[in-house]
GROMACS .gro file of C-alpha atoms in nm:
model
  449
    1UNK     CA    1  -0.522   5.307   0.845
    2UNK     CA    2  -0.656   5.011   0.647
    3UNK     CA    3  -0.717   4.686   0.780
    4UNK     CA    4  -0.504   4.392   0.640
    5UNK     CA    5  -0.734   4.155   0.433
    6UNK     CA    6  -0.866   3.843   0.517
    7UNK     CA    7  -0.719   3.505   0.444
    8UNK     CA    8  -0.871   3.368   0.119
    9UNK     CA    9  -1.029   3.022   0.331
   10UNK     CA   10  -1.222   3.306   0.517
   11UNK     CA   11  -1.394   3.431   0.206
   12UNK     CA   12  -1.681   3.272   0.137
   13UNK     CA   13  -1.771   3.348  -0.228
   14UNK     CA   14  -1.974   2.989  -0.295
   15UNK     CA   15  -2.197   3.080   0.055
   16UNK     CA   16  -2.249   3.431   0.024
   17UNK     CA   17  -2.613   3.554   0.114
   18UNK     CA   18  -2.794   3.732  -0.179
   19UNK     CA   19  -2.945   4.049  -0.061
   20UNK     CA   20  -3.202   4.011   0.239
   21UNK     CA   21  -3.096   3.626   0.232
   22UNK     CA   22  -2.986   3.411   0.521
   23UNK     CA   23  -2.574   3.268   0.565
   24UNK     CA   24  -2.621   2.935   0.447
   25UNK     CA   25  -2.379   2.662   0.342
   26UNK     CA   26  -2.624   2.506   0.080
   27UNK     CA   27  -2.490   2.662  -0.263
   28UNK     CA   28  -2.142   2.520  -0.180
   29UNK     CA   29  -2.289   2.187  -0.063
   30UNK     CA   30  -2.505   2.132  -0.409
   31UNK     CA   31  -2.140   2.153  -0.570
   32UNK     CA   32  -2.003   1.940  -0.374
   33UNK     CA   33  -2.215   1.679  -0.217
   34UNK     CA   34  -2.288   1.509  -0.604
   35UNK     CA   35  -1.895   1.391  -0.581
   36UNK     CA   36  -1.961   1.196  -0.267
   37UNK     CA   37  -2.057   0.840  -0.326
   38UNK     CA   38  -2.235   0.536  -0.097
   39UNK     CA   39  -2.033   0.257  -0.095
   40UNK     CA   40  -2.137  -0.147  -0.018
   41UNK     CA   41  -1.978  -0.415  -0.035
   42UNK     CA   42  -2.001  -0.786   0.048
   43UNK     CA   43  -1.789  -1.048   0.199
   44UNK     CA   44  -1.800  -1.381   0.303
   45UNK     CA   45  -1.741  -1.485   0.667
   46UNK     CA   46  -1.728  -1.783   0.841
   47UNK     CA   47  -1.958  -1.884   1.123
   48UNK     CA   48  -2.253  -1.739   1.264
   49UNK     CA   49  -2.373  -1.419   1.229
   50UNK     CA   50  -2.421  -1.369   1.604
   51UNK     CA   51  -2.168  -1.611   1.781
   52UNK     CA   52  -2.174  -1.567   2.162
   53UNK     CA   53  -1.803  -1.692   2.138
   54UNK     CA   54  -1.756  -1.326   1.976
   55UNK     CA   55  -1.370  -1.312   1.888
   56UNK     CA   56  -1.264  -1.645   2.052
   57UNK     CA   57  -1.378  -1.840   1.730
   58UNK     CA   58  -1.120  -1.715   1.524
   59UNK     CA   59  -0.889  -1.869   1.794
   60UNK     CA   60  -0.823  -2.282   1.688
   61UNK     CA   61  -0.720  -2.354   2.006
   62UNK     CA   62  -1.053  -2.255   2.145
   63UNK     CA   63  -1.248  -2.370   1.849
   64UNK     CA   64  -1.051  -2.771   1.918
   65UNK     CA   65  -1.112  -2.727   2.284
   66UNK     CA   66  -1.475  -2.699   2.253
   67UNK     CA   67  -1.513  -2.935   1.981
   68UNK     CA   68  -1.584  -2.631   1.687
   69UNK     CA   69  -1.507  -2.756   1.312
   70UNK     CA   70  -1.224  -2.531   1.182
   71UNK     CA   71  -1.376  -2.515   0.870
   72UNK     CA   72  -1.727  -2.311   0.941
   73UNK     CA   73  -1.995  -2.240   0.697
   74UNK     CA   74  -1.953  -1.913   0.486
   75UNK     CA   75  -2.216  -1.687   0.516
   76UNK     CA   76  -2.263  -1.331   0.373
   77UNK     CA   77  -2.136  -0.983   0.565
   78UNK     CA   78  -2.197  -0.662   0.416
   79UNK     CA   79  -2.034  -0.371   0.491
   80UNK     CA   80  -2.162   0.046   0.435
   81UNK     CA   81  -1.890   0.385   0.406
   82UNK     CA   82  -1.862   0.656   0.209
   83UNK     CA   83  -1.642   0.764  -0.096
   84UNK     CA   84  -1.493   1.097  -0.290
   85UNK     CA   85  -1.486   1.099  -0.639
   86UNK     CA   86  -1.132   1.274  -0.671
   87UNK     CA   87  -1.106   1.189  -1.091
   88UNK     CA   88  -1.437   1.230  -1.330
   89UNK     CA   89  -1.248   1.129  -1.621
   90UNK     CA   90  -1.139   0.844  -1.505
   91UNK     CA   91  -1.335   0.767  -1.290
   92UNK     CA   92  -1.128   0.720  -0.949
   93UNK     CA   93  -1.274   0.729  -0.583
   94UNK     CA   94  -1.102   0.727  -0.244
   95UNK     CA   95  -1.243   0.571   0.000
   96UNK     CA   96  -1.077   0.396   0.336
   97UNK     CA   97  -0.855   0.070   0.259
   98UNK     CA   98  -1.136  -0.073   0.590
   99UNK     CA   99  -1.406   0.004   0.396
  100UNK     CA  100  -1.324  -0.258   0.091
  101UNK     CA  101  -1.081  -0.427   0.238
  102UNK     CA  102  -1.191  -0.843   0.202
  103UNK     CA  103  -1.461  -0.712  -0.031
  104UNK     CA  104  -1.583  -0.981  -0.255
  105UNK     CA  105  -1.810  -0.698  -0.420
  106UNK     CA  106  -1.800  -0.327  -0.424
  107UNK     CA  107  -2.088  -0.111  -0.542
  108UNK     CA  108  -2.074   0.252  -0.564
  109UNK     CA  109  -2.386   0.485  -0.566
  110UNK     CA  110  -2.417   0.786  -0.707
  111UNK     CA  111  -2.623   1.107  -0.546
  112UNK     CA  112  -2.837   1.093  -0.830
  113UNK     CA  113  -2.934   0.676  -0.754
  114UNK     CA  114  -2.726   0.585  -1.025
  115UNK     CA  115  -2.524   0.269  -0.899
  116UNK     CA  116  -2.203   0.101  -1.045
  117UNK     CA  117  -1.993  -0.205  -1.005
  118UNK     CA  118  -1.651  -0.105  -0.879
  119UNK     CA  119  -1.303  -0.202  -0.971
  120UNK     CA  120  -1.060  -0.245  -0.673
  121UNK     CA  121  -0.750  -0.033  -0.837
  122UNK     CA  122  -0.490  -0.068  -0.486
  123UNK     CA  123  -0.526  -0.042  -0.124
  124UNK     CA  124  -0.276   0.072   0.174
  125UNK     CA  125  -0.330  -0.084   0.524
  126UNK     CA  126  -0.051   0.136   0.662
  127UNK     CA  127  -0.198   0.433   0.557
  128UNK     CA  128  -0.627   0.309   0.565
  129UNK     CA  129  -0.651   0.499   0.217
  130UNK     CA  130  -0.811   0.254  -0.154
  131UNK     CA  131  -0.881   0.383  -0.477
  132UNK     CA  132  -1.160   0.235  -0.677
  133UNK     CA  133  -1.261   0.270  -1.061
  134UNK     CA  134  -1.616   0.303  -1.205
  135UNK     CA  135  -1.736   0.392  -1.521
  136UNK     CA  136  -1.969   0.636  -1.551
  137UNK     CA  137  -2.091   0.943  -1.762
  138UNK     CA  138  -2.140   1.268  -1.562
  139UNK     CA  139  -1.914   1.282  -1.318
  140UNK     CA  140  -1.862   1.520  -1.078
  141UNK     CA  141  -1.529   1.536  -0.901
  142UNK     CA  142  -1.384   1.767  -0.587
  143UNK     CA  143  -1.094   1.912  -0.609
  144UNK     CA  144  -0.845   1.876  -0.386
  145UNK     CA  145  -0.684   2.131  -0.182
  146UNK     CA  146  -0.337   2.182  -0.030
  147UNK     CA  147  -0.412   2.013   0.347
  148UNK     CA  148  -0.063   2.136   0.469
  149UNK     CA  149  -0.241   2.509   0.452
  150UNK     CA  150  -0.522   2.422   0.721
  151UNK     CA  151  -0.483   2.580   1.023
  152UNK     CA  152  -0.631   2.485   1.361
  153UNK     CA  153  -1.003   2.666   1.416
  154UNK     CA  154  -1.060   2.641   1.034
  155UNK     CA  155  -1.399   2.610   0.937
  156UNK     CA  156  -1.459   2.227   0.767
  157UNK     CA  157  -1.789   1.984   0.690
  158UNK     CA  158  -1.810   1.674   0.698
  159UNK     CA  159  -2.058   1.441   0.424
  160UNK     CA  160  -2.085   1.057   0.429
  161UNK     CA  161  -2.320   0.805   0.503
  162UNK     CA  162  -2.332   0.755   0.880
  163UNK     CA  163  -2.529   0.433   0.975
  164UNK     CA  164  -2.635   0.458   0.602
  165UNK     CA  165  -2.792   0.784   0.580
  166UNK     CA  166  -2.680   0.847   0.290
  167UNK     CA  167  -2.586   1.236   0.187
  168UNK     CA  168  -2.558   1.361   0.586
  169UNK     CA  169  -2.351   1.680   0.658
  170UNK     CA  170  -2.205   1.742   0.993
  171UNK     CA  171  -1.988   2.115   1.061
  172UNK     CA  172  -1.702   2.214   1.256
  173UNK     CA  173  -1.404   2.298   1.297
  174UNK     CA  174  -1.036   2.159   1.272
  175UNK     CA  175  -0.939   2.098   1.601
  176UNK     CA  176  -0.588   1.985   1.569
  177UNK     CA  177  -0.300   1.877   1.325
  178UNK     CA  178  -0.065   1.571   1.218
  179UNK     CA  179  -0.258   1.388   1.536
  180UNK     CA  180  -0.112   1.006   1.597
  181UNK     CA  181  -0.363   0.802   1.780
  182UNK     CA  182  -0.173   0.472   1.789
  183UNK     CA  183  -0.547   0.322   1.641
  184UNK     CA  184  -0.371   0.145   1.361
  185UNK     CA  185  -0.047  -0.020   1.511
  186UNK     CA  186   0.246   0.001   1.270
  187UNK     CA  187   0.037   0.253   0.992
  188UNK     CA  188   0.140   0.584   0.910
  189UNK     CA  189  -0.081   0.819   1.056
  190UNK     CA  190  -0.064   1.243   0.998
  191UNK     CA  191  -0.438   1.295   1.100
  192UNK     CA  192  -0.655   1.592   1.078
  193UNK     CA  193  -0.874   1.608   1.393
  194UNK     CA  194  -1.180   1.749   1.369
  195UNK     CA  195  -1.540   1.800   1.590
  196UNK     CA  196  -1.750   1.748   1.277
  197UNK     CA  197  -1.940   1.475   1.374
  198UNK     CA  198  -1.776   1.149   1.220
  199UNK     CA  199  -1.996   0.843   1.256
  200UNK     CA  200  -1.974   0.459   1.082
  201UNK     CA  201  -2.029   0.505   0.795
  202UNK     CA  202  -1.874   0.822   0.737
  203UNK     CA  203  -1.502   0.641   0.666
  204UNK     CA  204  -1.366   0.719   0.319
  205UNK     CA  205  -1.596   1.023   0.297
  206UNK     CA  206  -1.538   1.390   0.257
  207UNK     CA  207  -1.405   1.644   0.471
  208UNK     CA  208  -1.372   1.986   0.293
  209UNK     CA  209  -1.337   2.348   0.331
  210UNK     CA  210  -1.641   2.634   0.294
  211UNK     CA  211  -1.463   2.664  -0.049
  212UNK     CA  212  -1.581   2.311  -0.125
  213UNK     CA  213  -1.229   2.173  -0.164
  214UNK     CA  214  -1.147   1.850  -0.006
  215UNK     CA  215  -0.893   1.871   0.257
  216UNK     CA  216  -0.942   1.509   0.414
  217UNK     CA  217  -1.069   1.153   0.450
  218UNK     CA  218  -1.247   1.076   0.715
  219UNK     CA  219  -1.097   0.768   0.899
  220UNK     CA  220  -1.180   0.697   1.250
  221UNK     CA  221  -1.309   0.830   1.628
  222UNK     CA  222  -1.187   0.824   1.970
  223UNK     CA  223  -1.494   0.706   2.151
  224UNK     CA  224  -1.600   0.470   2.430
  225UNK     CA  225  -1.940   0.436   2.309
  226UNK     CA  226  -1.883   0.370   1.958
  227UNK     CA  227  -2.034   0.724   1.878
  228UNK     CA  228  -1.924   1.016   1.806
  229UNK     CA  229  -1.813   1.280   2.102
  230UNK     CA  230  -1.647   1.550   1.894
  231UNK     CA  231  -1.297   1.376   1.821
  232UNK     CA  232  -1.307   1.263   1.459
  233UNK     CA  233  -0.998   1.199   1.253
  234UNK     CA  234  -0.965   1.236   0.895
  235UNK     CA  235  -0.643   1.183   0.660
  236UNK     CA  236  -0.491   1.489   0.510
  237UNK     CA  237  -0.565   1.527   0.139
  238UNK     CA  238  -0.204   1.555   0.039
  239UNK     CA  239  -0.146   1.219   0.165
  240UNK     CA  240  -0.390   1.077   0.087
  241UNK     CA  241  -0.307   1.205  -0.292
  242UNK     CA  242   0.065   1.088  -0.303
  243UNK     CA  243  -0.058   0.698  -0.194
  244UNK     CA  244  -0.351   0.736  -0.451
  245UNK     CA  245  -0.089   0.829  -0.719
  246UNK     CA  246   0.103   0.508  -0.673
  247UNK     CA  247  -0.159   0.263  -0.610
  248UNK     CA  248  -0.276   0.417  -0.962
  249UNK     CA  249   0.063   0.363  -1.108
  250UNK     CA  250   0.174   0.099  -0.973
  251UNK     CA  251  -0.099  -0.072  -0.805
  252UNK     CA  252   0.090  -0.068  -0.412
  253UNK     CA  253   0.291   0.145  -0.244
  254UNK     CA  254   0.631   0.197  -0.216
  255UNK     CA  255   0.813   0.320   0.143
  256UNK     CA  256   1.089   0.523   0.195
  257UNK     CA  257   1.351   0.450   0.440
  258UNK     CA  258   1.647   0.585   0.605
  259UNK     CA  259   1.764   0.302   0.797
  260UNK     CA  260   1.761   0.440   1.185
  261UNK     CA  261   1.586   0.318   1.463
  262UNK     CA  262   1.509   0.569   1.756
  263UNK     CA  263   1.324   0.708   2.032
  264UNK     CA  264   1.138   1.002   2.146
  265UNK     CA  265   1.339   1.286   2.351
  266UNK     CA  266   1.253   1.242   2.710
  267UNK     CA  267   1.291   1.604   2.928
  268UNK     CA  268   1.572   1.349   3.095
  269UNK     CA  269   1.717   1.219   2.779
  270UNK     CA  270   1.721   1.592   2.649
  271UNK     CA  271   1.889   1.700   2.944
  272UNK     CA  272   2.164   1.428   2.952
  273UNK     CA  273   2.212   1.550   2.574
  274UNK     CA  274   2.224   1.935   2.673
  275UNK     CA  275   1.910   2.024   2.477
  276UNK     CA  276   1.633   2.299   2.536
  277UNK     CA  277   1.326   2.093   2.395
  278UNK     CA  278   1.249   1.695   2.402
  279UNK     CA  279   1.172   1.765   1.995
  280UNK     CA  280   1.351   1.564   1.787
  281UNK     CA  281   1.379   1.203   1.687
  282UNK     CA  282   1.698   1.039   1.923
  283UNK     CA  283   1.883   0.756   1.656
  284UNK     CA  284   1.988   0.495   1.846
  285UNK     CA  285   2.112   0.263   1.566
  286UNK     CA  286   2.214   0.302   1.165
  287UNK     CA  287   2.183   0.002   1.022
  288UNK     CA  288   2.492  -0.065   0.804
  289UNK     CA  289   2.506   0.009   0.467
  290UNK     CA  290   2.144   0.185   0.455
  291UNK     CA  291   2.132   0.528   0.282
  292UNK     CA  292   2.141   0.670   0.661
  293UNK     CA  293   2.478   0.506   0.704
  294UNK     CA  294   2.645   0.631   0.343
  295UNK     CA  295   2.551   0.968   0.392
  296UNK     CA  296   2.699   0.964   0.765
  297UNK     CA  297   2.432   0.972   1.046
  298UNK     CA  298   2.571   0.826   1.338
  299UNK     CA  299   2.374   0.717   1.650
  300UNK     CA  300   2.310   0.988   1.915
  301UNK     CA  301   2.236   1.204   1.607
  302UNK     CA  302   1.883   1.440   1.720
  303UNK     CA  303   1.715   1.465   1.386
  304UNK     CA  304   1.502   1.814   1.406
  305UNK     CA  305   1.374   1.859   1.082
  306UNK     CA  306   1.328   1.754   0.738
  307UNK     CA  307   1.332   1.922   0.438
  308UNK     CA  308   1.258   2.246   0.671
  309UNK     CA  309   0.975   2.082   0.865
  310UNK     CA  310   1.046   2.057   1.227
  311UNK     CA  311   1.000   1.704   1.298
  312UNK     CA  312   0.823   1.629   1.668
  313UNK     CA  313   0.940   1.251   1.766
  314UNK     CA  314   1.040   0.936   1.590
  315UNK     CA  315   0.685   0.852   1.508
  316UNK     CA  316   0.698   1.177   1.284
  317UNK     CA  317   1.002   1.126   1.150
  318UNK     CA  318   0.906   0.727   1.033
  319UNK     CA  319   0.563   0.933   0.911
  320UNK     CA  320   0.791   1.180   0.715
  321UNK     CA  321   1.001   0.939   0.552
  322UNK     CA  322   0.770   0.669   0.462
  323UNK     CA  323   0.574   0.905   0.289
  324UNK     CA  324   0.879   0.989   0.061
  325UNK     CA  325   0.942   0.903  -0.272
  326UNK     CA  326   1.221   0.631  -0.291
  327UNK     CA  327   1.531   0.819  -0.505
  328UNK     CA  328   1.438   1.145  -0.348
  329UNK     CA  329   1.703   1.365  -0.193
  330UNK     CA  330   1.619   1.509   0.127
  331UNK     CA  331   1.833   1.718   0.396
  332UNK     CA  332   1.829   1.648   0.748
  333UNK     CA  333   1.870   1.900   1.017
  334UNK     CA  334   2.080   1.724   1.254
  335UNK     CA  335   2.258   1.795   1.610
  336UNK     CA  336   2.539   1.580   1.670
  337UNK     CA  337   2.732   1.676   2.032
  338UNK     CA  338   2.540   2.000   2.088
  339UNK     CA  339   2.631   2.141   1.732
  340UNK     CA  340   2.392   2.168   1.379
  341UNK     CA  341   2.461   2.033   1.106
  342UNK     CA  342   2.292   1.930   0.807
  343UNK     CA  343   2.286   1.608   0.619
  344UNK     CA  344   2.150   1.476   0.286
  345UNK     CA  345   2.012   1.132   0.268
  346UNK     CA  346   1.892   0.959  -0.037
  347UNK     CA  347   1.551   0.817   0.027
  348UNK     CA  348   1.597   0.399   0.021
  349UNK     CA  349   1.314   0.131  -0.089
  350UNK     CA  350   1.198  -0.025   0.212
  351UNK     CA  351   1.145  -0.405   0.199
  352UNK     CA  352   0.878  -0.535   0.049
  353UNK     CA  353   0.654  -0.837   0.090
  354UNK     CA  354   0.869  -1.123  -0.125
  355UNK     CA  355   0.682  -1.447  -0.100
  356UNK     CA  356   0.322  -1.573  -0.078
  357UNK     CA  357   0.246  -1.873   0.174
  358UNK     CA  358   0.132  -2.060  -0.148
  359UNK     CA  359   0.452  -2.045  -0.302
  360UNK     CA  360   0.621  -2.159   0.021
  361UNK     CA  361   0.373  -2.417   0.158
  362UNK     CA  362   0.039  -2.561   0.059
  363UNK     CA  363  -0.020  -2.530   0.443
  364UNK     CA  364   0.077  -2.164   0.470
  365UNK     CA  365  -0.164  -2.035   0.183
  366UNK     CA  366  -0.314  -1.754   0.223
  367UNK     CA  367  -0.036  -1.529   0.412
  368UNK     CA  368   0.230  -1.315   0.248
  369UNK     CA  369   0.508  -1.274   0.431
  370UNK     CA  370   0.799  -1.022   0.460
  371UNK     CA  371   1.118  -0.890   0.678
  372UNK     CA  372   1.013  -0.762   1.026
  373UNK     CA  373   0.869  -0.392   1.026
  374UNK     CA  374   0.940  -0.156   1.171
  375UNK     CA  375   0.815  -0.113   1.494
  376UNK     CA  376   0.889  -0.496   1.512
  377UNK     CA  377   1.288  -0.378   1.463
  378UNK     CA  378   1.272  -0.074   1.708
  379UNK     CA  379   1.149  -0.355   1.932
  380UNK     CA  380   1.461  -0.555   1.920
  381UNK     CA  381   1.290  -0.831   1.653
  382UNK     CA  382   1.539  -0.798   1.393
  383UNK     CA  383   1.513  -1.166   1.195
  384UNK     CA  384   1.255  -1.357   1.140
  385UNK     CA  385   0.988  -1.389   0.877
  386UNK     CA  386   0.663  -1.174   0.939
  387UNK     CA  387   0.304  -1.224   0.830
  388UNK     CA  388   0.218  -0.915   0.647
  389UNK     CA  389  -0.158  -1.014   0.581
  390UNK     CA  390  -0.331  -1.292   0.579
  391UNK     CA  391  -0.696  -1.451   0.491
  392UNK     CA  392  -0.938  -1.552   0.811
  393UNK     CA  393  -1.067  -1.827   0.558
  394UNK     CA  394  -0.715  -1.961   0.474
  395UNK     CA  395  -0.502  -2.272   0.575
  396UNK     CA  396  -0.250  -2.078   0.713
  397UNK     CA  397  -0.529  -1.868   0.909
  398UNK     CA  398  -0.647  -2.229   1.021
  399UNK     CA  399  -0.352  -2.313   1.170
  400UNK     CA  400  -0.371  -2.058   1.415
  401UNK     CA  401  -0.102  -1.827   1.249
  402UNK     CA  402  -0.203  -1.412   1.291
  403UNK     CA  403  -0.098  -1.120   1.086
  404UNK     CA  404   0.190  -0.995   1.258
  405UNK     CA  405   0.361  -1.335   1.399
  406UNK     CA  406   0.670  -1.374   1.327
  407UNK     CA  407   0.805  -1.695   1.249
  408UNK     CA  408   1.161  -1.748   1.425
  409UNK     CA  409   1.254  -2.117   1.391
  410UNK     CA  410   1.116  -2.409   1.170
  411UNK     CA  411   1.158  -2.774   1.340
  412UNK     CA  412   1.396  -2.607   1.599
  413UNK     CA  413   1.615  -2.436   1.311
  414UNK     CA  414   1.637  -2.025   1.345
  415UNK     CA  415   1.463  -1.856   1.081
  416UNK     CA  416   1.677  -1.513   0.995
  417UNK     CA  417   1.463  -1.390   0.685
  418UNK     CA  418   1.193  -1.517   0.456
  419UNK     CA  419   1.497  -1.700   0.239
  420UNK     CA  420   1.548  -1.905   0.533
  421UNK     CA  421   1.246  -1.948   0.589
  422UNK     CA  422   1.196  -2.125   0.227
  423UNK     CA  423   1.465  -2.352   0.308
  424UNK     CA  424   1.357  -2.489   0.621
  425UNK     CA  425   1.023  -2.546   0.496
  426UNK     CA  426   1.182  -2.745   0.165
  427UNK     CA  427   1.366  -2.913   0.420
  428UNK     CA  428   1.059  -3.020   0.643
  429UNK     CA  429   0.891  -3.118   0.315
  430UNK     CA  430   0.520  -3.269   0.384
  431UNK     CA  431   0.664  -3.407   0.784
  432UNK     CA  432   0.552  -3.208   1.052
  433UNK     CA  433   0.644  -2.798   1.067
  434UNK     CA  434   0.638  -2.654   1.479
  435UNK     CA  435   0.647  -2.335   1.427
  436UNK     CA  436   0.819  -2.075   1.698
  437UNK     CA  437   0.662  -1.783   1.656
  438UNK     CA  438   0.712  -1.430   1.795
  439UNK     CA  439   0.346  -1.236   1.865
  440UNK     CA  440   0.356  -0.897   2.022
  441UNK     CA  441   0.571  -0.930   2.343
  442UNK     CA  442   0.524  -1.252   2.361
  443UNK     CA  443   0.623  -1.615   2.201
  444UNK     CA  444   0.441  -1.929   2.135
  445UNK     CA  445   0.485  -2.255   1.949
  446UNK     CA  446   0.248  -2.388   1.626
  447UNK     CA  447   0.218  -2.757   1.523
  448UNK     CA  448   0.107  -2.776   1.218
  449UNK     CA  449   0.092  -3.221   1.075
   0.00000   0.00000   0.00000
């Protein structure tokens, strides 16, 4: 009786030993390791290279209380990770959105020394995941492989340049799948977790199979110590592909939405709702006339699945759909009062960023702001005028404004959306602006003369 044959990821053609030869990973590697690039970049920071104030001096109150000038001098931060040439025609890299992210520079090396001024093509907080530009002859590129056929206990490496050693390779194996850590609040996260040791330095690297296709990016660690203890995270390739696709196109990226909020099935919550398993995603609200509402998902809906893939929790769901292309059709498995059903939703456009503090305010430059997100709207914050980013150095930073405040109310006037927002500051014109502002759980006021 013959045996059935081995999965193809379990060949290893590239790493065979020639006769009388040792197992070795080194033929694959020399294919592979010339498409992984050094990355550096520099910045300017205020202050102090070594402040004993640490974090409290980007705090105004403090810096007024102890008699600190707002406006420190600028001094110059550099920065090391790792990149994947994914494109040798054109020259594209991935790397991690924190590894260029307030670059003033960015310089990518080569394995052969070769090193090249880079072009900043997009970048994706929400997702940790840039794509740079050089221009270069002989490039060599990695291909990328499907990451939704990985499979826990699959054999991956890991190359970057932890603490700057540049060209390092770490093994292992994939220790888990679509992980959420929660380490980037409000970001999309699908990670691959791995125990190939990941190490600063090793963000925006490469994490590939013994076939030397790249399955991830590595991104980030749990760790106490700041060092690596075997739980690495790296984003999956095909995600990372669909943001690089549209920050090539059209230099950002576009969300999908639905237009729910929800919660996670509790074993109590799936009880009081007669169901076997807490998976699912629980809606709790439609928000009228969203494409969730048109194509008739009510609240109390479980959402199960998408497309065929079972969806966990709500987390997974937002994950699912964010990642979606807007105008897409997808079909919802759905139990409504104990019963499935299926739905079809047409992806929406989620709300983008619409104004720039400049354009609002001379004292407000520097921020972008937008509608609430949303974990801000599953949190009850439904109006108001978020920070989406904003610049340490900035006027608006200056003020003591943080990305992620939400502005409420201008001079004691409710702020409902970033419209209002533009009214009340016309109105306030160059008098005095206090500022209500919502930050985490919390609520404070800003005067800003």
């Amino acid at each position: 009786m013959s045996s059935a044959p081995e999965p193809a990821q379990a060949q290893l053609p590239a790493v065979a030993p020639q006769q009388g030869a040792l197992p070795s990973l080194a033929p694959m590697l020399k294919q592979t390791m010339p498409a992984v690039v050094n990355i550096s970049v520099t910045m300017s920071a205020q202050g102090p290279a070594n402040s004993p104030f640490g974090p409290f001096m980007d705090d105004p109150m403090f810096r007024r209380f102890f008699g600190i000038p707002d406006q420190q001098p600028e001094r110059e931060a550099q920065s090391i990770g790792s990149g994947v040439i994914v494109d040798a025609a054109n020259g594209y890299v991935i790397t991690n959105n924190h590894v260029v992210d307030k670059a003033d520079t960015i310089k990518v090396r080569l394995n052969d020394d070769r090193e090249f001024d880079a072009e900043l093509i997009g970048k994706d907080p929400d997702t940790d995941i840039a794509v740079l530009k050089i221009k270069a002859d002989d490039l060599v590129a990695l291909p990328m492989a499907d990451s939704e056929q990985l499979q826990v206990g699959d054999f991956v490496v890991a190359i970057g340049s932890p603490f700057g050693l540049r060209q390092t390779v770490t093994s292992g194996i994939v220790s888990g799948l679509s992980r959420q850590t929660g380490i980037s609040e409000g970001g999309y996260e699908d990670f691959i977790q791995t125990d190939a040791s990941i190490n600063p330095g090793n963000s925006g690297g490469a994490l590939v199979n013994l076939r030397g296709e790249l399955v991830g990016i590595p991104s980030n660690i749990l760790s106490r110590s700041g060092g690596n203890i075997g739980i690495g995270f790296a984003i999956p390739t095909n995600l990372a592909k669909n943001v690089m696709n549209q920050l090539i196109e059209h230099g950002s990226v576009q969300r999908g939405r639905i237009g729910v909020t929800g919660q996670n099935l509790t074993p109590e919550l799936a009880k009081a709702f007669d169901l076997e398993s807490t998976r699912g995603a629980l809606v709790t609200q439609v928000l009228p006339d969203s494409p969730a509402d048109k194509a008739g998902l009510k609240a109390e809906d479980i959402i199960t699945a998408i497309n065929g893939k079972s969806v966990r929790d709500f987390s997974e769901l937002r994950n699912q759909v964010g990642l979606l292309r807007v105008g897409d059709t997808v079909e919802l498995a759905v139990i409504r009062s104990g019963k499935k059903q299926t739905v079809k939703v047409k992806i929406g456009a989620s709300e983008e960023v619409v104004a720039t503090g400049q354009a609002l305010s001379p004292r407000l430059e520097g921020a972008e702001f937008g509608p609430p997100s949303d974990a801000a709207r599953q949190a009850g914050i439904e109006k108001g005028a978020m920070i989406k980013s904003i610049d340490p150095r900035s006027p608006a930073a200056r003020t003591g404004l943080r990305e992620g405040d939400i502005i409420i109310a201008v001079n004691r006037r409710a702020v409902a959306d970033v419209a209002d927002l533009q009214a009340r500051l016309k109105e306030a014109g160059d008098g005095e602006l206090l500022l209500h502002v919502r930050r985490g759980p919390g609520a404070l006021f800003l005067l800003i003369q």
